Amino acid sequence: ASPVPTLCGVPLKYISLVTLAVQNSLLTIVMHYSRVHIPPSQSYSAPTAVLLNELLKGAISLAIAFSHIDRSPPYASDLPQPGLTSGRFWHSSRLLLRIRKLAREVFSPDCWKLSIPAILYVIQNNLQYVAATNLEAATFQVSYQMKILTTAAFSVLLLRKQLSTSQWMALFFLAIGVGIVQIQTGASDTVKAASFHLFQNSSMNALKGFLAVVAACFTSGLAGVYFEMVLKNSQSDLWIRNVQLSAFSLLPALIPIVLARHPDSGLISSLFQNFGPWAWATVAIQVVGGLVTAMVIKYSDNILKGFATSLSIVLSFLASIALFDFQITFTFILGSVVVLIATWLYNQPNRSSPPLRLGYTVV
Ligand code: C5P
């Protein structure tokens, strides 16, 4: 097994999980603010944000993948011709060789496998905006935790992951904990709606928001597990896989933009209409989230990722106390403690039954 990567001595697995929890809380608050607490006449295009997210994430992943490319040529045909190994020509041809190697890896014969999670993630990312536009931030975040259950179900079905009894119990407790926090959320919405901001968009449709969350939970579980399956079934670099994922996202991300385009306005001007600092902030946080998510899937797994994001409920509520005069209650503390205990339980080494086994199917 390859050594576990670390940063300043701390395993990257834990750094990425904590970063993801913080990123999730921040995204929920900023995305919700950018959609709901800004006058509807100034709202920006969510499909544009999804497209920009993929473009930026793809560009960053490409730069990292390029820096990872081994400097020595792997193919005999790439070796320099005798007599061409000195001077500026050789220097620039080495750069070309790296670019060529990168292109070969990006356009590998199995790159099409990423088209499935790419399409699912584009759908999910668009649904996320529908949900954030129609639900209170806290309600959205807690309901979105149902993706832990869909992810566990897809992990068992597709990855043939075997969970121990205590891990199933942890999932059960997690659902209970999230439910308890949801009771708290219902009460808090009124407080927040009253104390929050000047521009509360009143055209929120809770049913539409909830259906969007449920659908997003399914695409999240399936896309995440599929990505994990592709990643762990091959030797390809994580960043190459991310480039492929972003590349396959571009076409589906463009479709809603083209469909929603006003025939009288230019494509670029309608793309960036009302695209202000809050919209850019949402995109930036999403880009960080996408990159960290990929690392979490690589260095730990999808189910653990779900637990990290459920911890972000606690962070979001703490932020709500600081930002929105949110009143902390017993049910909130109880729900959060249950979520924390469930997380701890899920991570306990299992001594009685065989360890978590990963039996990947070939895709
Ligand atoms: O909520 P969930 O964890 O399913 O969200 C995953 C998010 O991370 C999506 O927005 C998806 O676009 C992004 N992602 C990514 N690159 C990956 C995996 C996920 O950008 N390799």
Tab-separated table of C-alpha atoms and ligand atoms in Angstrom:
chain	number	residue	atom	x	y	z
A	1	ALA	CA	0.000	0.000	0.000
A	2	SER	CA	1.229	3.511	-0.772
A	3	PRO	CA	2.162	5.652	2.256
A	4	VAL	CA	-0.575	7.902	3.587
A	5	PRO	CA	0.179	11.465	2.378
A	6	THR	CA	0.615	14.056	5.119
A	7	LEU	CA	0.827	17.830	5.427
A	8	CYS	CA	3.005	19.064	8.334
A	9	GLY	CA	2.729	15.576	9.827
A	10	VAL	CA	-1.095	15.511	9.788
A	11	PRO	CA	-2.637	12.888	7.459
A	12	LEU	CA	-4.203	14.526	4.395
A	13	LYS	CA	-7.289	12.413	5.059
A	14	TYR	CA	-8.123	14.370	8.224
A	15	ILE	CA	-7.125	17.753	6.785
A	16	SER	CA	-9.395	17.201	3.793
A	17	LEU	CA	-12.309	16.044	5.974
A	18	VAL	CA	-12.101	19.101	8.265
A	19	THR	CA	-11.685	21.452	5.278
A	20	LEU	CA	-14.747	19.879	3.682
A	21	ALA	CA	-16.833	20.402	6.828
A	22	VAL	CA	-15.866	24.111	6.967
A	23	GLN	CA	-16.380	24.530	3.201
A	24	ASN	CA	-19.854	22.976	3.388
A	25	SER	CA	-21.055	25.336	6.088
A	26	LEU	CA	-19.667	28.344	4.276
A	27	LEU	CA	-21.235	27.278	0.983
A	28	THR	CA	-24.682	26.788	2.506
A	29	ILE	CA	-24.663	30.248	4.065
A	30	VAL	CA	-23.128	32.133	1.118
A	31	MET	CA	-25.179	30.345	-1.566
A	32	HIS	CA	-28.409	30.906	0.324
A	33	TYR	CA	-27.565	34.578	0.925
A	34	SER	CA	-26.618	35.086	-2.724
A	35	ARG	CA	-29.967	33.645	-3.919
A	36	VAL	CA	-32.532	34.673	-1.338
A	37	HIS	CA	-31.346	37.853	0.328
A	38	ILE	CA	-30.785	39.790	-2.847
A	39	PRO	CA	-33.725	41.362	-4.723
A	40	PRO	CA	-35.082	38.937	-7.397
A	41	SER	CA	-34.444	41.558	-10.093
A	42	GLN	CA	-30.740	41.260	-9.278
A	43	SER	CA	-30.494	37.473	-9.203
A	44	TYR	CA	-27.731	35.819	-11.192
A	45	SER	CA	-27.842	32.750	-13.443
A	46	ALA	CA	-27.278	29.518	-11.492
A	47	PRO	CA	-26.322	27.533	-14.646
A	48	THR	CA	-23.581	30.122	-15.313
A	49	ALA	CA	-22.256	29.528	-11.790
A	50	VAL	CA	-22.266	25.746	-12.406
A	51	LEU	CA	-20.381	26.212	-15.699
A	52	LEU	CA	-17.800	28.558	-14.129
A	53	ASN	CA	-17.308	26.088	-11.295
A	54	GLU	CA	-16.433	23.337	-13.763
A	55	LEU	CA	-14.165	25.582	-15.855
A	56	LEU	CA	-12.183	26.814	-12.836
A	57	LYS	CA	-11.985	23.387	-11.204
A	58	GLY	CA	-10.899	21.847	-14.496
A	59	ALA	CA	-8.190	24.496	-14.999
A	60	ILE	CA	-6.796	24.055	-11.467
A	61	SER	CA	-6.862	20.253	-11.788
A	62	LEU	CA	-5.084	20.516	-15.158
A	63	ALA	CA	-2.327	22.657	-13.616
A	64	ILE	CA	-1.860	20.179	-10.736
A	65	ALA	CA	-1.956	17.188	-13.115
A	66	PHE	CA	0.704	18.879	-15.258
A	67	SER	CA	2.941	19.417	-12.237
A	68	HIS	CA	2.566	15.718	-11.357
A	69	ILE	CA	3.538	14.496	-14.810
A	70	ASP	CA	6.734	12.559	-14.591
A	71	ARG	CA	9.507	14.407	-16.398
A	72	SER	CA	10.944	11.276	-17.977
A	73	PRO	CA	9.265	10.104	-21.197
A	74	PRO	CA	7.478	6.750	-20.711
A	75	TYR	CA	7.165	5.782	-24.351
A	76	ALA	CA	10.078	4.795	-26.573
A	77	SER	CA	8.585	6.864	-29.385
A	78	ASP	CA	8.823	9.950	-27.172
A	79	LEU	CA	12.561	9.608	-26.641
A	80	PRO	CA	14.582	12.350	-28.369
A	81	GLN	CA	16.368	11.565	-31.573
A	82	PRO	CA	20.166	11.275	-31.269
A	83	GLY	CA	21.745	14.672	-31.694
A	84	LEU	CA	18.714	16.586	-30.432
A	85	THR	CA	19.468	16.305	-26.727
A	86	SER	CA	21.188	19.631	-26.104
A	87	GLY	CA	20.402	23.302	-26.152
A	88	ARG	CA	17.104	25.178	-26.281
A	89	PHE	CA	15.487	22.744	-28.663
A	90	TRP	CA	15.832	19.850	-26.204
A	91	HIS	CA	14.572	22.045	-23.364
A	92	SER	CA	11.416	23.047	-25.233
A	93	SER	CA	10.938	19.537	-26.573
A	94	ARG	CA	10.941	18.235	-22.974
A	95	LEU	CA	8.090	20.617	-22.255
A	96	LEU	CA	6.306	19.327	-25.330
A	97	LEU	CA	6.865	15.762	-24.177
A	98	ARG	CA	5.230	16.548	-20.836
A	99	ILE	CA	2.281	18.174	-22.586
A	100	ARG	CA	2.000	15.166	-24.864
A	101	LYS	CA	2.089	12.786	-21.922
A	102	LEU	CA	-0.556	14.841	-20.124
A	103	ALA	CA	-2.770	14.797	-23.226
A	104	ARG	CA	-2.347	11.019	-23.536
A	105	GLU	CA	-3.444	10.522	-19.944
A	106	VAL	CA	-6.390	12.920	-20.198
A	107	PHE	CA	-7.601	11.313	-23.434
A	108	SER	CA	-7.000	7.768	-22.164
A	109	PRO	CA	-9.249	5.057	-23.678
A	110	ASP	CA	-11.253	4.798	-20.440
A	111	CYS	CA	-11.865	8.552	-20.053
A	112	TRP	CA	-15.518	8.095	-21.128
A	113	LYS	CA	-16.221	6.512	-17.717
A	114	LEU	CA	-16.134	9.968	-16.186
A	115	SER	CA	-19.031	11.114	-18.369
A	116	ILE	CA	-21.524	9.412	-16.041
A	117	PRO	CA	-20.543	11.147	-12.767
A	118	ALA	CA	-19.960	14.365	-14.749
A	119	ILE	CA	-23.573	14.482	-15.975
A	120	LEU	CA	-24.879	13.508	-12.537
A	121	TYR	CA	-22.823	16.224	-10.803
A	122	VAL	CA	-24.032	18.902	-13.243
A	123	ILE	CA	-27.644	17.917	-12.512
A	124	GLN	CA	-26.888	17.881	-8.776
A	125	ASN	CA	-25.130	21.255	-8.830
A	126	ASN	CA	-28.094	22.854	-10.635
A	127	LEU	CA	-30.572	21.215	-8.231
A	128	GLN	CA	-28.571	22.567	-5.306
A	129	TYR	CA	-29.337	26.120	-6.460
A	130	VAL	CA	-33.047	25.289	-6.783
A	131	ALA	CA	-33.000	23.937	-3.222
A	132	ALA	CA	-30.997	26.847	-1.777
A	133	THR	CA	-33.365	29.304	-3.476
A	134	ASN	CA	-36.489	27.669	-2.058
A	135	LEU	CA	-35.496	26.536	1.431
A	136	GLU	CA	-34.073	28.156	4.531
A	137	ALA	CA	-30.310	27.639	4.753
A	138	ALA	CA	-30.531	25.381	7.824
A	139	THR	CA	-33.435	23.336	6.440
A	140	PHE	CA	-31.549	22.836	3.203
A	141	GLN	CA	-28.384	21.767	4.944
A	142	VAL	CA	-30.015	19.271	7.258
A	143	SER	CA	-32.213	17.725	4.539
A	144	TYR	CA	-29.157	17.451	2.293
A	145	GLN	CA	-27.611	15.068	4.857
A	146	MET	CA	-29.916	12.356	3.512
A	147	LYS	CA	-27.196	11.902	0.904
A	148	ILE	CA	-25.278	9.915	3.526
A	149	LEU	CA	-27.930	7.225	3.363
A	150	THR	CA	-28.122	7.214	-0.457
A	151	THR	CA	-24.308	7.076	-0.572
A	152	ALA	CA	-24.211	4.128	1.830
A	153	ALA	CA	-26.864	2.333	-0.229
A	154	PHE	CA	-24.969	2.880	-3.511
A	155	SER	CA	-21.659	1.894	-1.836
A	156	VAL	CA	-23.144	-1.428	-0.782
A	157	LEU	CA	-24.821	-1.981	-4.161
A	158	LEU	CA	-22.075	-0.859	-6.547
A	159	LEU	CA	-18.840	-1.151	-4.582
A	160	ARG	CA	-20.032	-4.232	-2.667
A	161	LYS	CA	-18.798	-2.469	0.421
A	162	GLN	CA	-19.447	-4.458	3.563
A	163	LEU	CA	-20.419	-2.449	6.576
A	164	SER	CA	-20.086	-3.865	10.049
A	165	THR	CA	-23.054	-3.925	12.419
A	166	SER	CA	-21.675	-0.929	14.308
A	167	GLN	CA	-21.332	1.031	11.063
A	168	TRP	CA	-24.967	0.343	10.167
A	169	MET	CA	-25.872	1.441	13.688
A	170	ALA	CA	-23.803	4.603	13.194
A	171	LEU	CA	-25.771	5.377	10.008
A	172	PHE	CA	-29.021	4.822	11.881
A	173	PHE	CA	-27.939	7.169	14.690
A	174	LEU	CA	-26.834	9.713	12.151
A	175	ALA	CA	-30.306	9.743	10.599
A	176	ILE	CA	-31.820	10.143	14.087
A	177	GLY	CA	-29.394	12.977	14.954
A	178	VAL	CA	-30.139	14.798	11.708
A	179	GLY	CA	-33.873	14.380	12.400
A	180	ILE	CA	-33.510	15.880	15.877
A	181	VAL	CA	-31.612	18.847	14.471
A	182	GLN	CA	-34.370	19.225	11.889
A	183	ILE	CA	-36.924	19.712	14.688
A	184	GLN	CA	-34.686	22.508	15.906
A	185	THR	CA	-34.472	23.879	12.366
A	186	GLY	CA	-38.220	24.136	11.988
A	187	ALA	CA	-38.362	26.330	15.079
A	188	SER	CA	-35.357	28.399	14.078
A	189	ASP	CA	-36.637	29.320	10.617
A	190	THR	CA	-39.155	31.731	12.050
A	191	VAL	CA	-36.509	33.414	14.176
A	192	LYS	CA	-34.155	33.708	11.260
A	193	ALA	CA	-36.762	34.932	8.803
A	194	ALA	CA	-37.705	37.673	11.235
A	195	SER	CA	-34.229	38.753	12.227
A	196	PHE	CA	-32.300	38.173	9.076
A	197	HIS	CA	-32.121	40.705	6.280
A	198	LEU	CA	-33.879	43.418	4.372
A	199	PHE	CA	-34.322	41.474	1.168
A	200	GLN	CA	-36.047	38.238	2.135
A	201	ASN	CA	-37.266	36.816	-1.153
A	202	SER	CA	-40.814	35.714	-0.367
A	203	SER	CA	-41.249	33.534	-3.463
A	204	MET	CA	-39.727	30.481	-1.769
A	205	ASN	CA	-41.483	27.188	-2.490
A	206	ALA	CA	-40.669	24.622	0.222
A	207	LEU	CA	-42.046	21.617	-1.696
A	208	LYS	CA	-40.047	22.479	-4.800
A	209	GLY	CA	-36.965	22.944	-2.618
A	210	PHE	CA	-37.475	19.645	-0.827
A	211	LEU	CA	-37.988	17.676	-4.057
A	212	ALA	CA	-34.804	19.258	-5.424
A	213	VAL	CA	-32.915	18.162	-2.286
A	214	VAL	CA	-34.204	14.578	-2.525
A	215	ALA	CA	-33.200	14.354	-6.202
A	216	ALA	CA	-29.803	15.928	-5.414
A	217	CYS	CA	-29.230	13.330	-2.678
A	218	PHE	CA	-29.696	10.529	-5.207
A	219	THR	CA	-27.389	12.059	-7.820
A	220	SER	CA	-24.839	12.848	-5.093
A	221	GLY	CA	-24.774	9.268	-3.804
A	222	LEU	CA	-24.601	7.699	-7.238
A	223	ALA	CA	-22.059	10.154	-8.697
A	224	GLY	CA	-19.795	9.990	-5.633
A	225	VAL	CA	-19.751	6.191	-5.516
A	226	TYR	CA	-19.256	5.937	-9.281
A	227	PHE	CA	-16.323	8.379	-9.083
A	228	GLU	CA	-14.812	6.350	-6.224
A	229	MET	CA	-15.235	3.167	-8.261
A	230	VAL	CA	-13.452	4.651	-11.292
A	231	LEU	CA	-10.712	6.196	-9.136
A	232	LYS	CA	-9.906	3.122	-7.094
A	233	ASN	CA	-10.189	0.703	-10.018
A	234	SER	CA	-7.359	2.309	-11.975
A	235	GLN	CA	-3.889	3.726	-11.459
A	236	SER	CA	-4.767	7.099	-13.026
A	237	ASP	CA	-3.841	10.244	-11.143
A	238	LEU	CA	-6.662	11.853	-9.159
A	239	TRP	CA	-6.116	15.180	-10.941
A	240	ILE	CA	-6.265	13.590	-14.385
A	241	ARG	CA	-9.615	12.077	-13.384
A	242	ASN	CA	-10.759	15.498	-12.189
A	243	VAL	CA	-9.799	17.087	-15.510
A	244	GLN	CA	-11.801	14.387	-17.317
A	245	LEU	CA	-14.727	14.963	-14.963
A	246	SER	CA	-14.741	18.714	-15.622
A	247	ALA	CA	-14.290	18.247	-19.367
A	248	PHE	CA	-17.318	15.948	-19.584
A	249	SER	CA	-19.315	18.421	-17.457
A	250	LEU	CA	-18.952	21.287	-19.898
A	251	LEU	CA	-21.504	20.143	-22.457
A	252	PRO	CA	-24.312	19.298	-19.962
A	253	ALA	CA	-23.524	22.511	-18.058
A	254	LEU	CA	-23.973	24.526	-21.266
A	255	ILE	CA	-27.387	23.044	-22.111
A	256	PRO	CA	-29.479	24.966	-19.509
A	257	ILE	CA	-27.597	28.162	-20.385
A	258	VAL	CA	-28.412	27.863	-24.074
A	259	LEU	CA	-32.030	26.878	-23.356
A	260	ALA	CA	-32.587	29.785	-20.953
A	261	ARG	CA	-30.928	32.345	-23.203
A	262	HIS	CA	-33.023	35.356	-24.117
A	263	PRO	CA	-33.085	35.581	-27.927
A	264	ASP	CA	-32.599	39.376	-27.837
A	265	SER	CA	-29.543	39.482	-25.602
A	266	GLY	CA	-25.996	38.369	-26.386
A	267	LEU	CA	-24.762	35.122	-24.881
A	268	ILE	CA	-21.932	36.669	-22.831
A	269	SER	CA	-24.013	39.559	-21.468
A	270	SER	CA	-26.840	37.224	-20.413
A	271	LEU	CA	-24.317	34.798	-18.925
A	272	PHE	CA	-22.870	37.386	-16.566
A	273	GLN	CA	-25.955	39.445	-15.849
A	274	ASN	CA	-25.994	40.386	-12.121
A	275	PHE	CA	-22.963	38.195	-11.538
A	276	GLY	CA	-21.715	40.148	-8.535
A	277	PRO	CA	-19.333	39.436	-5.635
A	278	TRP	CA	-21.751	37.056	-3.866
A	279	ALA	CA	-22.137	34.966	-7.012
A	280	TRP	CA	-18.347	34.825	-7.454
A	281	ALA	CA	-17.915	33.942	-3.771
A	282	THR	CA	-20.387	31.047	-4.186
A	283	VAL	CA	-18.484	29.778	-7.225
A	284	ALA	CA	-15.111	30.085	-5.447
A	285	ILE	CA	-16.332	28.122	-2.421
A	286	GLN	CA	-17.786	25.479	-4.722
A	287	VAL	CA	-14.509	25.140	-6.603
A	288	VAL	CA	-12.651	24.552	-3.324
A	289	GLY	CA	-15.378	22.080	-2.329
A	290	GLY	CA	-15.067	20.111	-5.563
A	291	LEU	CA	-11.293	19.814	-5.238
A	292	VAL	CA	-11.449	18.819	-1.568
A	293	THR	CA	-14.303	16.359	-2.232
A	294	ALA	CA	-12.145	14.591	-4.804
A	295	MET	CA	-9.314	14.336	-2.249
A	296	VAL	CA	-11.654	12.989	0.423
A	297	ILE	CA	-12.978	10.334	-1.954
A	298	LYS	CA	-9.405	9.366	-2.825
A	299	TYR	CA	-7.876	9.333	0.665
A	300	SER	CA	-10.860	8.096	2.657
A	301	ASP	CA	-14.283	7.212	1.242
A	302	ASN	CA	-17.688	8.553	0.329
A	303	ILE	CA	-19.481	7.480	3.482
A	304	LEU	CA	-16.888	9.157	5.697
A	305	LYS	CA	-17.289	12.255	3.508
A	306	GLY	CA	-20.955	12.265	4.470
A	307	PHE	CA	-20.083	12.273	8.134
A	308	ALA	CA	-17.686	15.210	7.634
A	309	THR	CA	-20.400	17.245	5.963
A	310	SER	CA	-22.867	16.349	8.684
A	311	LEU	CA	-20.451	17.850	11.197
A	312	SER	CA	-20.767	21.036	9.184
A	313	ILE	CA	-24.339	21.320	10.521
A	314	VAL	CA	-22.786	22.105	13.886
A	315	LEU	CA	-20.472	24.696	12.315
A	316	SER	CA	-23.366	26.302	10.422
A	317	PHE	CA	-25.423	26.628	13.553
A	318	LEU	CA	-22.492	28.178	15.409
A	319	ALA	CA	-22.162	30.635	12.512
A	320	SER	CA	-25.923	31.281	12.732
A	321	ILE	CA	-25.526	32.207	16.397
A	322	ALA	CA	-22.774	34.684	15.547
A	323	LEU	CA	-24.372	36.123	12.393
A	324	PHE	CA	-28.111	35.862	12.846
A	325	ASP	CA	-28.763	35.959	16.631
A	326	PHE	CA	-29.655	32.295	16.466
A	327	GLN	CA	-30.831	30.856	19.827
A	328	ILE	CA	-29.184	27.546	20.687
A	329	THR	CA	-31.562	25.012	22.257
A	330	PHE	CA	-31.477	21.649	23.964
A	331	THR	CA	-32.723	19.797	20.843
A	332	PHE	CA	-29.942	21.292	18.765
A	333	ILE	CA	-27.289	20.225	21.278
A	334	LEU	CA	-28.852	16.760	21.567
A	335	GLY	CA	-29.018	16.278	17.776
A	336	SER	CA	-25.443	17.483	17.308
A	337	VAL	CA	-24.142	15.177	20.052
A	338	VAL	CA	-25.916	12.205	18.412
A	339	VAL	CA	-24.309	13.133	15.061
A	340	LEU	CA	-20.875	13.358	16.712
A	341	ILE	CA	-21.304	10.007	18.503
A	342	ALA	CA	-22.449	8.398	15.232
A	343	THR	CA	-19.332	9.740	13.495
A	344	TRP	CA	-17.115	8.323	16.234
A	345	LEU	CA	-18.942	4.976	16.105
A	346	TYR	CA	-18.570	4.708	12.335
A	347	ASN	CA	-14.816	5.152	12.661
A	348	GLN	CA	-14.245	2.548	15.364
A	349	PRO	CA	-12.021	-0.325	14.225
A	350	ASN	CA	-14.129	-3.452	14.071
A	351	ARG	CA	-12.566	-6.298	16.046
A	352	SER	CA	-15.319	-8.903	15.966
A	353	SER	CA	-16.123	-9.045	12.245
A	354	PRO	CA	-13.821	-8.815	9.193
A	355	PRO	CA	-12.572	-5.310	8.300
A	356	LEU	CA	-14.370	-3.182	5.722
A	357	ARG	CA	-13.841	-4.961	2.440
A	358	LEU	CA	-13.867	-3.228	-0.896
A	359	GLY	CA	-14.829	-5.473	-3.776
A	360	TYR	CA	-14.830	-3.178	-6.771
A	361	THR	CA	-16.712	-4.181	-9.836
A	362	VAL	CA	-15.147	-3.400	-13.181
A	363	VAL	CA	-16.798	-0.446	-14.886
B	1	C5P	O1	-22.540	16.862	-1.957
B	1	C5P	P1	-21.565	16.048	-2.674
B	1	C5P	O2	-20.413	15.640	-1.861
B	1	C5P	O3	-22.154	14.974	-3.486
B	1	C5P	O4	-21.019	17.113	-3.695
B	1	C5P	C1	-19.946	16.864	-4.444
B	1	C5P	C2	-19.530	18.153	-5.107
B	1	C5P	O5	-18.170	18.024	-5.391
B	1	C5P	C3	-20.270	18.422	-6.385
B	1	C5P	O6	-20.491	19.784	-6.486
B	1	C5P	C4	-19.280	17.988	-7.456
B	1	C5P	O7	-19.380	18.788	-8.599
B	1	C5P	C5	-17.959	18.172	-6.755
B	1	C5P	N1	-16.946	17.176	-7.124
B	1	C5P	C6	-15.892	17.562	-7.889
B	1	C5P	N2	-14.920	16.700	-8.235
B	1	C5P	C7	-14.982	15.428	-7.824
B	1	C5P	C8	-16.047	14.998	-7.041
B	1	C5P	C9	-17.020	15.905	-6.697
B	1	C5P	O8	-15.859	18.732	-8.253
B	1	C5P	N3	-14.016	14.608	-8.181
